[in-house]
């Protein structure tokens, strides 16, 4: 029991780090990948760099999409699309009091 007692604090640190840092990050990456796969034509999106546009074409071969902006058509990798900002953009407007 004495040998295990020495390593117990180290084991607890790894367990806490896993549940508070590693696991949530893995879940977020999985959700973002799923969001990118569920994109369809006509979706309004925001890229991680802040560019707003509408999806006009999807390419499954290289996981890219073409979006239309006021400046023209641009091709982006699906991983460049911000899930958080796109969901905020598409969320129904809350009623103002």
PDB file of C-alpha atoms in Angstrom:
ATOM      1  CA  UNK A   1       0.000   0.000   0.000  1.00  0.00           C
ATOM      2  CA  UNK A   2       2.950   2.318   0.643  1.00  0.00           C
ATOM      3  CA  UNK A   3       4.132   2.137  -2.976  1.00  0.00           C
ATOM      4  CA  UNK A   4       0.674   2.904  -4.363  1.00  0.00           C
ATOM      5  CA  UNK A   5       0.278   5.774  -1.873  1.00  0.00           C
ATOM      6  CA  UNK A   6       3.301   7.511  -3.439  1.00  0.00           C
ATOM      7  CA  UNK A   7       1.763   7.419  -6.924  1.00  0.00           C
ATOM      8  CA  UNK A   8      -1.826   8.196  -5.890  1.00  0.00           C
ATOM      9  CA  UNK A   9      -1.493  12.010  -6.193  1.00  0.00           C
ATOM     10  CA  UNK A  10       0.054  11.626  -9.665  1.00  0.00           C
ATOM     11  CA  UNK A  11      -2.736   9.270 -10.752  1.00  0.00           C
ATOM     12  CA  UNK A  12      -5.365  11.707  -9.442  1.00  0.00           C
ATOM     13  CA  UNK A  13      -3.780  14.566 -11.415  1.00  0.00           C
ATOM     14  CA  UNK A  14      -4.003  12.536 -14.635  1.00  0.00           C
ATOM     15  CA  UNK A  15      -7.622  11.551 -13.938  1.00  0.00           C
ATOM     16  CA  UNK A  16      -8.635  15.166 -13.273  1.00  0.00           C
ATOM     17  CA  UNK A  17      -6.747  16.374 -16.376  1.00  0.00           C
ATOM     18  CA  UNK A  18      -8.519  13.772 -18.496  1.00  0.00           C
ATOM     19  CA  UNK A  19     -12.033  14.643 -17.321  1.00  0.00           C
ATOM     20  CA  UNK A  20     -11.618  18.429 -17.300  1.00  0.00           C
ATOM     21  CA  UNK A  21      -9.324  18.994 -20.295  1.00  0.00           C
ATOM     22  CA  UNK A  22      -8.859  16.080 -22.680  1.00  0.00           C
ATOM     23  CA  UNK A  23     -12.368  14.592 -22.779  1.00  0.00           C
ATOM     24  CA  UNK A  24     -14.225  17.896 -23.423  1.00  0.00           C
ATOM     25  CA  UNK A  25     -11.779  18.773 -26.215  1.00  0.00           C
ATOM     26  CA  UNK A  26     -12.317  15.386 -27.878  1.00  0.00           C
ATOM     27  CA  UNK A  27     -16.112  15.851 -27.648  1.00  0.00           C
ATOM     28  CA  UNK A  28     -15.856  19.311 -29.204  1.00  0.00           C
ATOM     29  CA  UNK A  29     -13.728  18.006 -32.090  1.00  0.00           C
ATOM     30  CA  UNK A  30     -16.247  15.215 -32.696  1.00  0.00           C
ATOM     31  CA  UNK A  31     -19.144  17.711 -32.713  1.00  0.00           C
ATOM     32  CA  UNK A  32     -17.308  20.011 -35.158  1.00  0.00           C
ATOM     33  CA  UNK A  33     -16.540  17.101 -37.498  1.00  0.00           C
ATOM     34  CA  UNK A  34     -20.203  16.035 -37.375  1.00  0.00           C
ATOM     35  CA  UNK A  35     -21.301  19.635 -38.087  1.00  0.00           C
ATOM     36  CA  UNK A  36     -19.008  19.774 -41.137  1.00  0.00           C
ATOM     37  CA  UNK A  37     -20.408  16.510 -42.467  1.00  0.00           C
ATOM     38  CA  UNK A  38     -24.004  17.721 -42.055  1.00  0.00           C
ATOM     39  CA  UNK A  39     -23.543  20.899 -44.097  1.00  0.00           C
ATOM     40  CA  UNK A  40     -25.799  21.209 -47.110  1.00  0.00           C
ATOM     41  CA  UNK A  41     -26.360  23.662 -49.922  1.00  0.00           C
ATOM     42  CA  UNK A  42     -28.033  26.873 -48.839  1.00  0.00           C
ATOM     43  CA  UNK A  43     -26.714  26.818 -45.250  1.00  0.00           C
ATOM     44  CA  UNK A  44     -25.568  30.192 -43.976  1.00  0.00           C
ATOM     45  CA  UNK A  45     -22.171  29.853 -42.312  1.00  0.00           C
ATOM     46  CA  UNK A  46     -19.363  31.835 -40.687  1.00  0.00           C
ATOM     47  CA  UNK A  47     -15.728  30.794 -41.079  1.00  0.00           C
ATOM     48  CA  UNK A  48     -13.322  30.810 -38.148  1.00  0.00           C
ATOM     49  CA  UNK A  49     -11.743  33.936 -39.638  1.00  0.00           C
ATOM     50  CA  UNK A  50     -15.139  35.689 -39.529  1.00  0.00           C
ATOM     51  CA  UNK A  51     -16.188  35.516 -43.190  1.00  0.00           C
ATOM     52  CA  UNK A  52     -19.965  35.193 -43.641  1.00  0.00           C
ATOM     53  CA  UNK A  53     -21.457  33.355 -46.604  1.00  0.00           C
ATOM     54  CA  UNK A  54     -23.837  30.749 -47.960  1.00  0.00           C
ATOM     55  CA  UNK A  55     -22.825  27.237 -49.014  1.00  0.00           C
ATOM     56  CA  UNK A  56     -23.357  26.745 -52.756  1.00  0.00           C
ATOM     57  CA  UNK A  57     -21.322  23.589 -53.413  1.00  0.00           C
ATOM     58  CA  UNK A  58     -19.876  20.720 -51.351  1.00  0.00           C
ATOM     59  CA  UNK A  59     -17.005  18.450 -52.361  1.00  0.00           C
ATOM     60  CA  UNK A  60     -16.717  15.174 -50.439  1.00  0.00           C
ATOM     61  CA  UNK A  61     -13.432  14.160 -52.103  1.00  0.00           C
ATOM     62  CA  UNK A  62     -11.324  16.804 -50.380  1.00  0.00           C
ATOM     63  CA  UNK A  63     -13.821  17.858 -47.650  1.00  0.00           C
ATOM     64  CA  UNK A  64     -14.153  21.360 -49.032  1.00  0.00           C
ATOM     65  CA  UNK A  65     -17.033  23.655 -49.814  1.00  0.00           C
ATOM     66  CA  UNK A  66     -17.612  26.673 -52.007  1.00  0.00           C
ATOM     67  CA  UNK A  67     -19.315  29.581 -50.308  1.00  0.00           C
ATOM     68  CA  UNK A  68     -20.837  32.656 -51.861  1.00  0.00           C
ATOM     69  CA  UNK A  69     -20.109  35.992 -50.228  1.00  0.00           C
ATOM     70  CA  UNK A  70     -20.728  39.560 -51.269  1.00  0.00           C
ATOM     71  CA  UNK A  71     -17.186  39.521 -52.687  1.00  0.00           C
ATOM     72  CA  UNK A  72     -17.779  36.433 -54.848  1.00  0.00           C
ATOM     73  CA  UNK A  73     -17.301  32.690 -54.539  1.00  0.00           C
ATOM     74  CA  UNK A  74     -14.589  31.241 -52.312  1.00  0.00           C
ATOM     75  CA  UNK A  75     -13.494  27.661 -51.658  1.00  0.00           C
ATOM     76  CA  UNK A  76     -12.839  26.670 -48.048  1.00  0.00           C
ATOM     77  CA  UNK A  77     -11.984  23.505 -46.208  1.00  0.00           C
ATOM     78  CA  UNK A  78     -14.925  22.400 -44.078  1.00  0.00           C
ATOM     79  CA  UNK A  79     -12.725  22.488 -40.988  1.00  0.00           C
ATOM     80  CA  UNK A  80     -12.430  26.285 -41.467  1.00  0.00           C
ATOM     81  CA  UNK A  81     -16.135  26.723 -40.704  1.00  0.00           C
ATOM     82  CA  UNK A  82     -16.969  27.800 -37.169  1.00  0.00           C
ATOM     83  CA  UNK A  83     -19.666  25.620 -35.651  1.00  0.00           C
ATOM     84  CA  UNK A  84     -20.384  28.056 -32.798  1.00  0.00           C
ATOM     85  CA  UNK A  85     -20.694  31.185 -34.928  1.00  0.00           C
ATOM     86  CA  UNK A  86     -22.697  29.422 -37.639  1.00  0.00           C
ATOM     87  CA  UNK A  87     -25.189  28.114 -35.083  1.00  0.00           C
ATOM     88  CA  UNK A  88     -25.530  31.615 -33.593  1.00  0.00           C
ATOM     89  CA  UNK A  89     -26.129  33.047 -37.068  1.00  0.00           C
ATOM     90  CA  UNK A  90     -28.849  30.495 -37.856  1.00  0.00           C
ATOM     91  CA  UNK A  91     -30.507  30.595 -34.425  1.00  0.00           C
ATOM     92  CA  UNK A  92     -34.002  32.059 -34.418  1.00  0.00           C
ATOM     93  CA  UNK A  93     -34.035  35.678 -33.308  1.00  0.00           C
ATOM     94  CA  UNK A  94     -35.167  36.013 -29.715  1.00  0.00           C
ATOM     95  CA  UNK A  95     -38.049  38.325 -29.104  1.00  0.00           C
ATOM     96  CA  UNK A  96     -36.996  41.739 -27.836  1.00  0.00           C
ATOM     97  CA  UNK A  97     -38.972  43.248 -24.988  1.00  0.00           C
TER      98      UNK A  97
END
